[in-house]
Structure formats: structure tokens, C-alpha cells
């Protein structure tokens, strides 16, 4: 059984059927990409995977349990969906400290390392509201990574990142895969997906229309 | 059980830390409103020739004065009174609802994922209650400092001159003594209950409409004396702390009895319970859709 299995998930928002029988799976130490045009259902599929949206039918099995039956959310998940929810009046480190205070499974050193991994300075005192979009995206990535989750869900993680940032992201995704995380990500950047993914699911109109297995460049 | 309580406590602490600016703003607003009301009390004391120093009960009753009940007959306030609502009282009871609308809430995906939906909801409710109690404590603290500076007594018993200074209606005034403790506790409880109700409603209809509903309910309370308009339970001028507990015949009809603060506390407790349970049920099934709109 895979670490994450999405089984025939359907979801309607009002009159629109945004997911229609979506089915895919992810193993530990595997990177799966969701590819498709805007409105194809990638982000909604990720929200369902994280437990943020309840499917009308079908189910999501993760870590041996079923979402909405055994737990509210996956037991160990890092998430970056759309714009990260940041508190503008705090520094990057302050944001991470606040978030870490909820679970209290990581310490100060882990938070510093998470920021350094995404290219941010842990000692920077500037408030996040003064950050550029790219810096906010990096901080959102650090939030997703900081507790070394078993499941990593990244929606359009390349958004607002410059070339150097995208190269760092490729390195980080490969490091996380080597650590054993199950990773689901989406991107409109086909080159980025081909660099990091083991498999790509093509989506259109809320359905998975094809699966592509890739030979990943695994060097770090 | 202990783990769930710990999660709730951490979720509460997160909201308080994240909303620290809002908490400080609420406390400053409380201090400003209370100060303005107390300056008004000082002026009113002079105009009625009050002797002696105000008690804590005098200050709280004056701050919570509100508006006298409408004229008998129509059951509604006059046009002139409608145009001159009790601004100080309205500001006092509305600030908590502004706080409810501004506090960071559980829609933040990264945070919600770190606990369960119900724990997240209860934790944010607990944080809300802490902030609202702090707000009302700031009010009573300013009153206590004022009373101490005037050499008054820290009793909840109002002075005999207070009804005149506050302009309370003589027709329905009880003979006293006028004890303000239950009125203040009732006002705090009702404020907290309405805050929870607004929060639960926000989950269904959004923050702004929920604020609008509660703000209309509170600010419209001065228009009629009715237990259905819950703001009435927060007014000294309509409480049995000062009013008789039976209706009074008057020209053109009858003046209604005052509202019992104990009844207000009971209504507040029920409203709070229903709001927490309903909010938890909504949170447990809510879709976090982000930018996707229905």
C-alpha cells in the first residue's frame, strides 16, 4: 500500500464539478507532480490531500489511515498552497517560532536550519510585510519544511522565485525525497517538473488524464 | 484528554501572540472609552451637586448607563432620541465585536493542519474569551484608578445621587440600594457570548456580515426594551439594578419592568454554549477553499 492514495475523489463547488474521479498514489521517497492548465483541479486535489477540503465521494488514505475517518489531517504534513499565510508584523524567525509553538516538535536550531535551507537569514529582524513576493514564497517553503514532514504538498512552489531560487528549490526537493518524504507538487513549469518528479499525472477538467514515468536526475 | 487540553492551550497562546496588536488596541480603546465616560461622570456630579466621592459601583453604572426605556404606548423611542443614541455605551459594547472580527482565526492552513479542526476552533474561542475578559478588566481597572484617585470606596453599591447624575428615569427607579456587581458581570458575560456567536456566524456567512448582524443587534438595543435585543441586558438604565421589577402605569400606557441581570447571565451562558457547539460543528465540516469561490 502506498503512503498516500487518492481513490476516486469527486468534489463539486456549487454547480461546478471540480474533481471527477481523481486517482493517484505516492510512495515514501517519491516525488509526484500534478500538471495541467489553470482550473484543471490541481490545487483542489492538493487541498483534498491535506484534509482542507472534504470530498463528496471517494477517499484519501495516508500513513495507513483514512482522512475524515481516522484523523482530521494527515499526521505529518508540510504544506505550501497559494500564498503562504504569514503574519506581517513578525520577522521570518518570529513566524516560524509562532507556528512551531503549536506542535512543539522542533527547536530553535531546526527553525534556523529551515530558513537557511531556503536562503533566508534567521537573524534578519525585518518584518515579513516588507518582504518581496519571492522572499515570502521562500518563507512559506521554510514553514512547510521545518518539521521534516512525512508528506510534503507544494502547490506552484516556483511562483515568484528567481532563477537561483528555483535551483535551490530543485536541490531541496531532491534532499526531501532522499530523506524519505512523499512529495506532491504542481507547477506550470514543465522543465521544473521534469527535473524533480518521478511521476507526473496530467490533469484536465478535474480528472487525471494521463500518467508519465520519468527518469529523474537524482544528483544533489 | 491531557493532550487535547495541551493542544487547545497552545492554540490559544498562538492566537493571543499573533493578535497581540489587537489585544493592545482593545485595552487602549477600553481605557479611552472609560476615561471619557468618567470625565462625563465628574461633570454630572457637579451639576447635581453630588456630595462625597464616587464608588466603584457609581463609575461602572455610569459607564454602562445606556438609554432609558422608550415612552409608554408606542414602545419605541422618540425621533429625537433616535437621533441622539447613547454613543459612549454603543462604543463600549461594540469594541469587543470589532476585536472578534480582527483577531487572527483558524482559517490559516498551516496552523489548522497542526491540530484538529475542533481543537483549533475551541482554542480560538478560548483566546477570544481571554481578550474580551481583558477588555472588560481594563474598563474596571480605569474605573478603580479613578475611584481611588477621588478617595472613593471600592464597593459595588451605587450612591444615592447616581440616578440623578446618570439621568435615569425616575418613574421606574427602584428604591435601592442599587448594587451594580451583577449588572457588570452580566454585561461581561453577554459581551463574551455575543463575541462567540459572532465568531460562529462568521464561519457560515463571513466576518463582515457576522459583525454587521451583531453590531445591529447591539446598537439597536436602545430603540426598544426587550430581552430579545440582548444589548438591553448590558444597560444600567434598563436593569433591575436600578429599575423596579414590575411594570409601572404611566400616561399613555405602562412602563416595562427592568431586566434581571441573573436572567441575562443565563441567556448569555446558553448563547455561548450553542455558539461553541454550532461553531465546532461548522468547523468540523468546513472546506478551506482559499481563493476558490462558491
CSV table of C-alpha atoms in Angstrom, one decimal:
chain,number,residue,atom,x,y,z
A,1,UNK,CA,0.0,0.0,0.0
A,2,UNK,CA,1.3,3.4,-0.9
A,3,UNK,CA,2.0,6.1,1.7
A,4,UNK,CA,-0.7,8.3,0.0
A,5,UNK,CA,-3.5,7.0,-2.1
A,6,UNK,CA,-6.2,9.2,-3.6
A,7,UNK,CA,-9.1,7.0,-4.6
A,8,UNK,CA,-11.8,8.1,-7.0
A,9,UNK,CA,-12.2,11.5,-5.4
A,10,UNK,CA,-15.1,13.7,-6.6
A,11,UNK,CA,-15.8,17.2,-5.4
A,12,UNK,CA,-18.3,19.8,-6.6
A,13,UNK,CA,-18.3,23.5,-5.7
A,14,UNK,CA,-21.8,24.8,-6.4
A,15,UNK,CA,-22.7,23.6,-9.9
A,16,UNK,CA,-19.1,23.0,-10.9
A,17,UNK,CA,-17.6,19.5,-10.7
A,18,UNK,CA,-14.0,20.5,-9.8
A,19,UNK,CA,-12.7,17.0,-9.2
A,20,UNK,CA,-14.1,14.0,-11.0
A,21,UNK,CA,-12.8,10.6,-10.0
A,22,UNK,CA,-9.3,11.7,-9.3
A,23,UNK,CA,-7.0,8.7,-8.5
A,24,UNK,CA,-3.2,8.7,-7.8
A,25,UNK,CA,-0.7,7.5,-5.3
A,26,UNK,CA,2.7,8.5,-3.8
A,27,UNK,CA,5.3,6.3,-2.1
A,28,UNK,CA,7.7,7.4,0.6
A,29,UNK,CA,10.8,8.9,-1.1
A,30,UNK,CA,8.9,9.6,-4.3
A,31,UNK,CA,8.1,12.9,-6.0
A,32,UNK,CA,4.8,13.1,-7.9
A,33,UNK,CA,3.9,16.1,-10.0
A,34,UNK,CA,0.4,17.3,-11.0
A,35,UNK,CA,0.4,19.1,-14.3
A,36,UNK,CA,-2.5,20.9,-16.0
A,37,UNK,CA,-3.9,24.2,-17.1
A,38,UNK,CA,-5.4,26.7,-14.7
A,39,UNK,CA,-8.7,25.3,-13.4
A,40,UNK,CA,-7.8,21.7,-14.1
A,41,UNK,CA,-8.2,20.8,-10.4
A,42,UNK,CA,-4.5,20.6,-9.3
A,43,UNK,CA,-4.9,22.9,-6.3
A,44,UNK,CA,-8.3,21.4,-5.3
A,45,UNK,CA,-6.7,17.9,-5.4
A,46,UNK,CA,-3.9,19.2,-3.1
A,47,UNK,CA,-6.5,20.7,-0.7
A,48,UNK,CA,-8.3,17.3,-0.6
A,49,UNK,CA,-5.0,15.5,0.1
A,50,UNK,CA,-4.3,17.8,3.0
A,51,UNK,CA,-7.8,17.4,4.5
A,52,UNK,CA,-8.6,21.1,3.9
A,53,UNK,CA,-11.5,20.1,1.6
A,54,UNK,CA,-13.9,17.2,2.2
A,55,UNK,CA,-14.5,15.1,-0.9
A,56,UNK,CA,-18.1,14.4,-1.9
A,57,UNK,CA,-17.2,10.8,-2.7
A,58,UNK,CA,-14.0,8.7,-2.8
A,59,UNK,CA,-11.4,8.8,-0.1
A,60,UNK,CA,-7.8,9.8,0.7
A,61,UNK,CA,-5.7,7.2,2.6
A,62,UNK,CA,-2.4,8.4,4.1
A,63,UNK,CA,0.0,6.8,6.5
A,64,UNK,CA,-2.2,3.8,7.0
A,65,UNK,CA,-5.3,5.8,7.9
A,66,UNK,CA,-8.2,7.4,6.0
A,67,UNK,CA,-8.8,11.2,6.1
A,68,UNK,CA,-12.1,12.3,7.7
A,69,UNK,CA,-12.4,8.8,9.3
A,70,UNK,CA,-9.3,8.3,11.3
A,71,UNK,CA,-7.9,11.9,11.6
A,72,UNK,CA,-8.7,15.4,10.5
A,73,UNK,CA,-5.5,16.0,8.7
A,74,UNK,CA,-2.5,13.8,7.6
A,75,UNK,CA,-0.5,13.1,10.8
A,76,UNK,CA,2.7,14.7,9.4
A,77,UNK,CA,2.3,17.1,6.6
A,78,UNK,CA,4.1,20.3,5.3
A,79,UNK,CA,2.0,22.5,3.1
A,80,UNK,CA,2.5,25.4,0.7
A,81,UNK,CA,-0.7,26.2,-1.1
A,82,UNK,CA,-1.3,29.5,-2.9
A,83,UNK,CA,0.1,32.5,-0.9
A,84,UNK,CA,1.5,31.3,2.5
A,85,UNK,CA,-0.4,32.7,5.5
A,86,UNK,CA,2.2,34.9,7.1
A,87,UNK,CA,1.9,37.4,10.0
A,88,UNK,CA,3.2,40.6,8.6
A,89,UNK,CA,4.2,42.1,11.9
A,90,UNK,CA,6.7,39.4,12.7
A,91,UNK,CA,10.1,38.5,11.4
A,92,UNK,CA,10.7,35.3,9.4
A,93,UNK,CA,12.0,33.6,12.5
A,94,UNK,CA,9.1,35.0,14.5
A,95,UNK,CA,6.6,33.5,12.1
A,96,UNK,CA,8.3,30.1,12.3
A,97,UNK,CA,8.5,30.3,16.1
A,98,UNK,CA,4.8,31.0,16.4
A,99,UNK,CA,3.9,28.2,14.1
A,100,UNK,CA,6.3,25.8,15.8
A,101,UNK,CA,4.7,26.7,19.2
A,102,UNK,CA,1.5,24.8,18.2
A,103,UNK,CA,3.1,21.4,17.9
A,104,UNK,CA,6.4,21.9,19.7
A,105,UNK,CA,8.2,19.1,18.0
A,106,UNK,CA,11.1,21.2,16.7
A,107,UNK,CA,13.6,23.5,18.4
A,108,UNK,CA,15.3,26.8,17.6
A,109,UNK,CA,18.1,25.1,15.7
A,110,UNK,CA,15.6,23.3,13.4
A,111,UNK,CA,13.9,26.6,12.6
A,112,UNK,CA,17.2,28.4,11.8
A,113,UNK,CA,18.2,25.5,9.5
A,114,UNK,CA,14.8,25.6,7.7
A,115,UNK,CA,15.4,29.3,7.0
A,116,UNK,CA,18.9,28.8,5.9
A,117,UNK,CA,17.9,26.0,3.5
A,118,UNK,CA,15.6,28.3,1.6
A,119,UNK,CA,18.1,31.1,1.5
A,120,UNK,CA,16.7,33.4,4.3
A,121,UNK,CA,18.7,34.8,7.1
A,122,UNK,CA,17.5,33.6,10.5
A,123,UNK,CA,18.9,36.7,12.2
A,124,UNK,CA,17.0,39.1,9.8
A,125,UNK,CA,14.8,41.3,12.0
A,126,UNK,CA,12.8,42.9,9.1
A,127,UNK,CA,9.1,42.4,9.4
A,128,UNK,CA,7.6,40.0,6.8
A,129,UNK,CA,5.3,42.6,5.5
A,130,UNK,CA,8.3,44.3,4.0
A,131,UNK,CA,9.4,41.1,2.2
A,132,UNK,CA,9.2,40.7,-1.6
A,133,UNK,CA,6.9,38.1,-3.1
A,134,UNK,CA,9.9,35.8,-3.6
A,135,UNK,CA,11.1,36.1,0.0
A,136,UNK,CA,7.5,35.3,1.2
A,137,UNK,CA,7.4,32.2,-1.0
A,138,UNK,CA,10.8,31.1,0.4
A,139,UNK,CA,9.4,31.6,4.0
A,140,UNK,CA,6.3,29.7,3.1
A,141,UNK,CA,8.5,26.9,1.9
A,142,UNK,CA,10.5,27.0,5.2
A,143,UNK,CA,7.2,26.7,7.1
A,144,UNK,CA,6.4,23.6,5.1
A,145,UNK,CA,9.8,22.1,5.7
A,146,UNK,CA,10.6,23.0,9.3
A,147,UNK,CA,9.1,19.9,11.0
A,148,UNK,CA,10.6,17.4,8.5
A,149,UNK,CA,7.1,16.2,7.5
A,150,UNK,CA,6.5,12.7,6.0
A,151,UNK,CA,4.2,14.3,3.4
A,152,UNK,CA,5.1,17.5,1.6
A,153,UNK,CA,2.5,19.2,-0.5
A,154,UNK,CA,3.7,22.1,-2.7
A,155,UNK,CA,1.4,24.0,-5.0
A,156,UNK,CA,3.2,26.0,-7.6
A,157,UNK,CA,6.3,26.3,-5.4
A,158,UNK,CA,8.3,28.1,-8.2
A,159,UNK,CA,5.9,31.1,-8.1
A,160,UNK,CA,7.8,34.4,-7.6
A,161,UNK,CA,11.2,32.6,-7.3
A,162,UNK,CA,14.1,33.9,-9.4
A,163,UNK,CA,16.4,31.5,-11.2
A,164,UNK,CA,18.7,31.0,-8.2
A,165,UNK,CA,15.6,30.3,-6.1
A,166,UNK,CA,14.3,27.7,-8.5
A,167,UNK,CA,17.7,26.0,-8.5
A,168,UNK,CA,17.7,25.9,-4.7
A,169,UNK,CA,14.1,24.5,-4.8
A,170,UNK,CA,15.2,21.7,-7.0
A,171,UNK,CA,18.0,20.9,-4.5
A,172,UNK,CA,15.6,21.0,-1.6
A,173,UNK,CA,13.0,18.7,-3.2
A,174,UNK,CA,15.7,16.2,-4.0
A,175,UNK,CA,17.0,16.4,-0.4
A,176,UNK,CA,13.5,15.8,0.9
A,177,UNK,CA,13.0,12.8,-1.4
A,178,UNK,CA,16.3,11.4,-0.2
A,179,UNK,CA,15.1,11.8,3.4
A,180,UNK,CA,12.1,9.7,2.6
A,181,UNK,CA,9.3,12.2,2.3
A,182,UNK,CA,6.4,11.6,0.0
A,183,UNK,CA,6.1,14.7,-2.1
A,184,UNK,CA,3.2,16.0,-4.2
A,185,UNK,CA,3.8,19.2,-6.2
A,186,UNK,CA,2.3,21.1,-9.0
A,187,UNK,CA,3.8,23.6,-11.4
A,188,UNK,CA,3.1,25.2,-14.7
A,189,UNK,CA,6.8,24.9,-15.4
A,190,UNK,CA,7.2,21.6,-17.3
A,191,UNK,CA,11.0,21.8,-17.1
A,192,UNK,CA,10.9,22.1,-13.3
A,193,UNK,CA,8.6,19.1,-13.1
A,194,UNK,CA,10.8,17.0,-15.3
A,195,UNK,CA,13.8,17.9,-13.1
A,196,UNK,CA,12.3,16.8,-9.8
A,197,UNK,CA,9.5,14.3,-10.4
A,198,UNK,CA,9.5,10.6,-10.5
A,199,UNK,CA,6.0,10.6,-12.0
A,200,UNK,CA,3.7,13.2,-13.4
A,201,UNK,CA,-0.1,13.0,-13.5
A,202,UNK,CA,-1.7,15.1,-16.2
A,203,UNK,CA,-5.0,16.7,-15.2
A,204,UNK,CA,-7.8,18.3,-17.2
A,205,UNK,CA,-11.3,19.4,-16.2
A,206,UNK,CA,-10.9,17.8,-12.7
A,207,UNK,CA,-9.8,14.4,-14.0
A,208,UNK,CA,-6.4,12.6,-14.3
A,209,UNK,CA,-6.0,12.1,-18.0
A,210,UNK,CA,-2.6,10.5,-18.1
A,211,UNK,CA,0.5,9.3,-16.2
A,212,UNK,CA,4.1,9.8,-17.2
A,213,UNK,CA,7.0,8.0,-15.5
A,214,UNK,CA,10.3,9.9,-15.7
A,215,UNK,CA,14.0,9.2,-15.2
A,216,UNK,CA,14.9,11.7,-12.5
A,217,UNK,CA,18.3,13.4,-12.4
A,218,UNK,CA,19.0,12.3,-8.9
A,219,UNK,CA,22.3,14.0,-8.2
A,220,UNK,CA,22.2,16.6,-5.4
B,1,UNK,CA,-7.6,14.2,27.2
B,2,UNK,CA,-4.4,16.0,28.5
B,3,UNK,CA,-3.0,16.1,25.0
B,4,UNK,CA,-6.2,17.7,23.7
B,5,UNK,CA,-6.1,20.3,26.5
B,6,UNK,CA,-2.5,21.0,25.8
B,7,UNK,CA,-3.3,21.5,22.1
B,8,UNK,CA,-6.1,23.9,23.0
B,9,UNK,CA,-3.8,25.8,25.3
B,10,UNK,CA,-1.1,26.1,22.6
B,11,UNK,CA,-3.7,27.1,20.0
B,12,UNK,CA,-5.0,29.8,22.4
B,13,UNK,CA,-1.5,31.0,23.1
B,14,UNK,CA,-0.8,31.3,19.4
B,15,UNK,CA,-3.9,33.4,18.8
B,16,UNK,CA,-3.0,35.7,21.7
B,17,UNK,CA,0.6,36.1,20.5
B,18,UNK,CA,-0.4,36.6,16.8
B,19,UNK,CA,-3.1,39.0,17.8
B,20,UNK,CA,-1.1,40.9,20.3
B,21,UNK,CA,-1.6,44.2,18.5
B,22,UNK,CA,-5.3,43.7,18.5
B,23,UNK,CA,-5.2,42.9,22.2
B,24,UNK,CA,-3.3,46.1,23.0
B,25,UNK,CA,-5.7,48.1,20.8
B,26,UNK,CA,-8.7,46.7,22.6
B,27,UNK,CA,-7.2,47.6,26.0
B,28,UNK,CA,-6.4,51.1,24.9
B,29,UNK,CA,-9.9,51.5,23.5
B,30,UNK,CA,-11.3,50.3,26.8
B,31,UNK,CA,-9.2,52.8,28.7
B,32,UNK,CA,-10.1,55.7,26.3
B,33,UNK,CA,-13.9,55.0,26.4
B,34,UNK,CA,-13.9,54.6,30.2
B,35,UNK,CA,-11.9,57.8,30.7
B,36,UNK,CA,-14.3,59.8,28.5
B,37,UNK,CA,-17.3,58.4,30.4
B,38,UNK,CA,-15.7,59.1,33.8
B,39,UNK,CA,-14.9,62.7,32.8
B,40,UNK,CA,-18.6,63.0,31.9
B,41,UNK,CA,-19.5,61.5,35.4
B,42,UNK,CA,-17.4,64.1,37.1
B,43,UNK,CA,-19.3,66.9,35.2
B,44,UNK,CA,-22.6,65.2,36.0
B,45,UNK,CA,-21.7,65.0,39.7
B,46,UNK,CA,-21.1,68.7,39.7
B,47,UNK,CA,-24.3,69.5,38.0
B,48,UNK,CA,-26.5,67.5,40.5
B,49,UNK,CA,-24.5,68.8,43.5
B,50,UNK,CA,-23.4,65.3,44.5
B,51,UNK,CA,-21.5,65.1,47.8
B,52,UNK,CA,-18.7,62.7,48.6
B,53,UNK,CA,-16.6,60.6,46.3
B,54,UNK,CA,-17.9,58.1,43.7
B,55,UNK,CA,-17.8,54.4,44.5
B,56,UNK,CA,-16.7,51.7,42.0
B,57,UNK,CA,-20.4,50.9,41.6
B,58,UNK,CA,-21.1,54.5,40.6
B,59,UNK,CA,-18.5,54.5,37.9
B,60,UNK,CA,-19.5,51.1,36.4
B,61,UNK,CA,-23.2,52.1,36.5
B,62,UNK,CA,-22.4,55.4,34.7
B,63,UNK,CA,-20.2,53.7,32.1
B,64,UNK,CA,-22.9,51.1,31.5
B,65,UNK,CA,-25.8,53.6,31.7
B,66,UNK,CA,-27.1,53.1,28.2
B,67,UNK,CA,-30.5,54.7,27.4
B,68,UNK,CA,-33.7,55.0,29.4
B,69,UNK,CA,-36.6,52.8,28.1
B,70,UNK,CA,-38.9,54.2,25.4
B,71,UNK,CA,-42.0,56.2,26.2
B,72,UNK,CA,-45.1,54.2,27.1
B,73,UNK,CA,-47.7,53.5,24.4
B,74,UNK,CA,-45.6,53.1,21.2
B,75,UNK,CA,-42.9,51.0,22.9
B,76,UNK,CA,-40.3,52.8,20.7
B,77,UNK,CA,-38.0,55.7,21.4
B,78,UNK,CA,-38.9,59.1,20.1
B,79,UNK,CA,-37.4,60.5,16.9
B,80,UNK,CA,-35.3,62.9,18.9
B,81,UNK,CA,-33.9,60.1,21.0
B,82,UNK,CA,-33.2,58.0,17.9
B,83,UNK,CA,-31.1,60.8,16.5
B,84,UNK,CA,-29.2,61.0,19.8
B,85,UNK,CA,-28.3,57.4,20.7
B,86,UNK,CA,-26.0,56.6,23.7
B,87,UNK,CA,-22.8,56.9,21.8
B,88,UNK,CA,-20.5,56.1,24.7
B,89,UNK,CA,-22.4,52.9,25.6
B,90,UNK,CA,-22.6,51.8,21.9
B,91,UNK,CA,-18.8,52.3,21.6
B,92,UNK,CA,-18.2,50.4,24.8
B,93,UNK,CA,-20.2,47.3,23.7
B,94,UNK,CA,-19.1,47.4,20.0
B,95,UNK,CA,-15.3,47.4,20.5
B,96,UNK,CA,-15.4,43.7,21.6
B,97,UNK,CA,-17.1,42.8,18.3
B,98,UNK,CA,-14.5,44.7,16.3
B,99,UNK,CA,-11.9,42.7,18.2
B,100,UNK,CA,-13.7,39.5,17.2
B,101,UNK,CA,-13.6,40.5,13.6
B,102,UNK,CA,-9.9,41.4,13.7
B,103,UNK,CA,-8.4,38.5,15.7
B,104,UNK,CA,-6.4,36.0,13.6
B,105,UNK,CA,-8.5,33.0,13.1
B,106,UNK,CA,-8.2,29.3,12.3
B,107,UNK,CA,-8.5,29.6,8.5
B,108,UNK,CA,-4.8,29.8,8.3
B,109,UNK,CA,-4.0,26.5,6.6
B,110,UNK,CA,-0.5,26.0,8.1
B,111,UNK,CA,-1.9,26.4,11.6
B,112,UNK,CA,-5.0,24.4,11.2
B,113,UNK,CA,-3.0,21.4,10.0
B,114,UNK,CA,-1.1,21.3,13.2
B,115,UNK,CA,-4.1,20.3,15.3
B,116,UNK,CA,-7.7,19.0,14.7
B,117,UNK,CA,-10.5,21.2,13.4
B,118,UNK,CA,-12.4,21.1,16.7
B,119,UNK,CA,-9.3,21.8,18.8
B,120,UNK,CA,-8.5,24.7,16.5
B,121,UNK,CA,-12.0,26.1,17.0
B,122,UNK,CA,-12.0,25.7,20.8
B,123,UNK,CA,-8.6,27.1,21.1
B,124,UNK,CA,-9.5,30.2,19.1
B,125,UNK,CA,-12.7,30.6,21.2
B,126,UNK,CA,-10.7,30.4,24.4
B,127,UNK,CA,-8.3,33.1,23.1
B,128,UNK,CA,-11.3,35.2,22.2
B,129,UNK,CA,-12.7,34.9,25.7
B,130,UNK,CA,-9.3,35.9,27.2
B,131,UNK,CA,-9.2,39.0,25.1
B,132,UNK,CA,-12.8,40.0,25.9
B,133,UNK,CA,-12.3,39.5,29.6
B,134,UNK,CA,-9.1,41.5,29.4
B,135,UNK,CA,-11.1,44.3,27.7
B,136,UNK,CA,-13.6,44.5,30.5
B,137,UNK,CA,-10.9,44.2,33.1
B,138,UNK,CA,-9.3,47.2,31.5
B,139,UNK,CA,-12.6,49.1,32.0
B,140,UNK,CA,-12.9,48.2,35.6
B,141,UNK,CA,-9.2,49.0,36.2
B,142,UNK,CA,-9.6,52.5,34.8
B,143,UNK,CA,-12.8,52.9,37.0
B,144,UNK,CA,-10.9,51.6,40.1
B,145,UNK,CA,-8.0,54.0,39.5
B,146,UNK,CA,-10.4,56.9,39.1
B,147,UNK,CA,-12.3,56.0,42.3
B,148,UNK,CA,-9.0,55.6,44.2
B,149,UNK,CA,-7.8,59.0,43.0
B,150,UNK,CA,-11.0,60.6,44.3
B,151,UNK,CA,-10.8,58.7,47.7
B,152,UNK,CA,-13.9,56.7,46.9
B,153,UNK,CA,-14.9,53.3,48.1
B,154,UNK,CA,-14.3,50.1,46.1
B,155,UNK,CA,-17.8,48.8,46.7
B,156,UNK,CA,-20.3,47.8,44.0
B,157,UNK,CA,-23.0,49.8,45.8
B,158,UNK,CA,-24.1,52.9,43.9
B,159,UNK,CA,-24.5,56.2,45.7
B,160,UNK,CA,-28.0,57.8,46.2
B,161,UNK,CA,-27.1,60.7,43.8
B,162,UNK,CA,-26.1,58.3,40.9
B,163,UNK,CA,-29.6,58.0,39.3
B,164,UNK,CA,-29.8,61.8,39.0
B,165,UNK,CA,-26.3,62.2,37.8
B,166,UNK,CA,-26.8,59.4,35.2
B,167,UNK,CA,-30.2,60.8,34.2
B,168,UNK,CA,-32.0,57.5,35.0
B,169,UNK,CA,-35.8,57.6,34.7
B,170,UNK,CA,-37.5,58.4,38.0
B,171,UNK,CA,-40.8,56.7,37.1
B,172,UNK,CA,-39.3,53.2,37.1
B,173,UNK,CA,-36.5,53.8,39.6
B,174,UNK,CA,-36.4,51.2,42.4
B,175,UNK,CA,-35.9,52.4,46.0
B,176,UNK,CA,-32.5,50.8,46.3
B,177,UNK,CA,-29.9,50.0,47.5
B,178,UNK,CA,-28.6,49.8,43.9
B,179,UNK,CA,-26.0,47.0,43.6
B,180,UNK,CA,-24.1,47.0,40.3
B,181,UNK,CA,-22.0,43.9,40.6
B,182,UNK,CA,-24.4,41.5,39.0
B,183,UNK,CA,-25.1,44.1,36.2
B,184,UNK,CA,-21.4,44.3,35.4
B,185,UNK,CA,-20.8,40.5,35.5
B,186,UNK,CA,-23.9,40.1,33.3
B,187,UNK,CA,-22.6,42.7,30.8
B,188,UNK,CA,-19.2,40.9,30.6
B,189,UNK,CA,-21.0,37.5,30.1
B,190,UNK,CA,-23.3,38.9,27.4
B,191,UNK,CA,-20.3,40.5,25.6
B,192,UNK,CA,-18.4,37.2,25.6
B,193,UNK,CA,-21.5,35.3,24.4
B,194,UNK,CA,-22.1,37.7,21.6
B,195,UNK,CA,-18.4,37.5,20.7
B,196,UNK,CA,-18.7,33.7,20.4
B,197,UNK,CA,-21.9,34.0,18.5
B,198,UNK,CA,-20.3,36.4,16.0
B,199,UNK,CA,-17.4,34.1,15.6
B,200,UNK,CA,-19.6,31.1,14.9
B,201,UNK,CA,-21.7,33.1,12.5
B,202,UNK,CA,-18.5,34.2,10.7
B,203,UNK,CA,-17.9,30.6,9.8
B,204,UNK,CA,-21.2,30.5,8.0
B,205,UNK,CA,-21.6,33.9,6.4
B,206,UNK,CA,-18.2,35.6,6.6
B,207,UNK,CA,-16.7,38.0,9.0
B,208,UNK,CA,-18.2,41.3,7.8
B,209,UNK,CA,-21.9,40.1,7.7
B,210,UNK,CA,-21.5,38.4,11.1
B,211,UNK,CA,-20.1,41.7,12.5
B,212,UNK,CA,-23.0,43.6,10.9
B,213,UNK,CA,-25.6,41.4,12.5
B,214,UNK,CA,-24.2,41.6,16.0
B,215,UNK,CA,-23.5,45.3,15.7
B,216,UNK,CA,-27.0,46.0,14.5
B,217,UNK,CA,-28.4,43.8,17.4
B,218,UNK,CA,-26.3,45.7,20.0
B,219,UNK,CA,-26.6,49.3,18.7
B,220,UNK,CA,-30.3,48.8,18.0
B,221,UNK,CA,-30.9,47.7,21.5
B,222,UNK,CA,-31.5,51.2,22.8
B,223,UNK,CA,-34.6,51.5,20.5
B,224,UNK,CA,-36.8,49.1,22.5
B,225,UNK,CA,-36.8,47.4,25.9
B,226,UNK,CA,-36.9,43.8,25.0
B,227,UNK,CA,-34.9,40.7,26.2
B,228,UNK,CA,-34.6,39.7,22.5
B,229,UNK,CA,-32.4,42.8,21.9
B,230,UNK,CA,-29.6,41.4,24.0
B,231,UNK,CA,-27.9,44.8,24.5
B,232,UNK,CA,-30.6,45.6,27.0
B,233,UNK,CA,-29.0,43.3,29.4
B,234,UNK,CA,-25.9,45.5,29.3
B,235,UNK,CA,-27.6,48.7,30.2
B,236,UNK,CA,-27.9,50.0,33.8
B,237,UNK,CA,-30.9,52.2,32.8
B,238,UNK,CA,-32.8,49.0,31.9
B,239,UNK,CA,-31.6,46.7,34.6
B,240,UNK,CA,-33.4,45.8,37.9
B,241,UNK,CA,-30.2,47.0,39.5
B,242,UNK,CA,-31.9,50.4,39.2
B,243,UNK,CA,-35.4,49.7,37.8
B,244,UNK,CA,-38.4,48.2,39.5
B,245,UNK,CA,-39.1,44.6,38.6
B,246,UNK,CA,-42.7,45.2,37.7
B,247,UNK,CA,-44.4,47.4,35.1
B,248,UNK,CA,-45.5,50.9,36.0
B,249,UNK,CA,-48.7,52.6,34.9
B,250,UNK,CA,-47.9,55.8,33.1
B,251,UNK,CA,-49.6,58.3,30.9
B,252,UNK,CA,-50.4,56.6,27.6
B,253,UNK,CA,-49.7,53.1,28.7
B,254,UNK,CA,-47.3,51.3,31.0
B,255,UNK,CA,-43.5,51.4,31.5
B,256,UNK,CA,-42.0,48.0,31.5
B,257,UNK,CA,-40.2,46.2,34.3
B,258,UNK,CA,-36.4,46.2,34.3
B,259,UNK,CA,-34.4,43.2,33.1
B,260,UNK,CA,-32.9,40.9,35.7
B,261,UNK,CA,-29.1,40.6,35.4
B,262,UNK,CA,-29.3,37.0,36.5
B,263,UNK,CA,-31.6,36.3,33.6
B,264,UNK,CA,-29.1,38.0,31.4
B,265,UNK,CA,-26.3,35.7,32.7
B,266,UNK,CA,-28.4,32.7,32.0
B,267,UNK,CA,-29.2,33.8,28.4
B,268,UNK,CA,-25.5,34.6,27.8
B,269,UNK,CA,-24.5,31.1,29.1
B,270,UNK,CA,-27.0,29.4,26.8
B,271,UNK,CA,-26.0,31.6,23.8
B,272,UNK,CA,-22.3,30.9,24.4
B,273,UNK,CA,-22.9,27.1,24.7
B,274,UNK,CA,-24.9,27.0,21.5
B,275,UNK,CA,-22.4,29.1,19.7
B,276,UNK,CA,-19.4,27.0,20.7
B,277,UNK,CA,-21.2,23.7,19.7
B,278,UNK,CA,-22.6,25.1,16.4
B,279,UNK,CA,-19.2,26.7,15.6
B,280,UNK,CA,-17.4,23.4,16.3
B,281,UNK,CA,-19.9,21.5,14.0
B,282,UNK,CA,-19.3,24.0,11.2
B,283,UNK,CA,-15.5,23.9,11.7
B,284,UNK,CA,-15.5,20.1,11.6
B,285,UNK,CA,-17.0,20.0,8.1
B,286,UNK,CA,-15.8,23.3,6.7
B,287,UNK,CA,-14.0,23.3,3.4
B,288,UNK,CA,-10.9,25.6,3.4
B,289,UNK,CA,-11.1,26.7,-0.2
B,290,UNK,CA,-8.7,29.6,-0.2
B,291,UNK,CA,-9.2,31.7,-3.3
B,292,UNK,CA,-11.8,29.3,-4.8
B,293,UNK,CA,-15.2,30.9,-4.5
B,294,UNK,CA,-18.5,29.2,-4.5
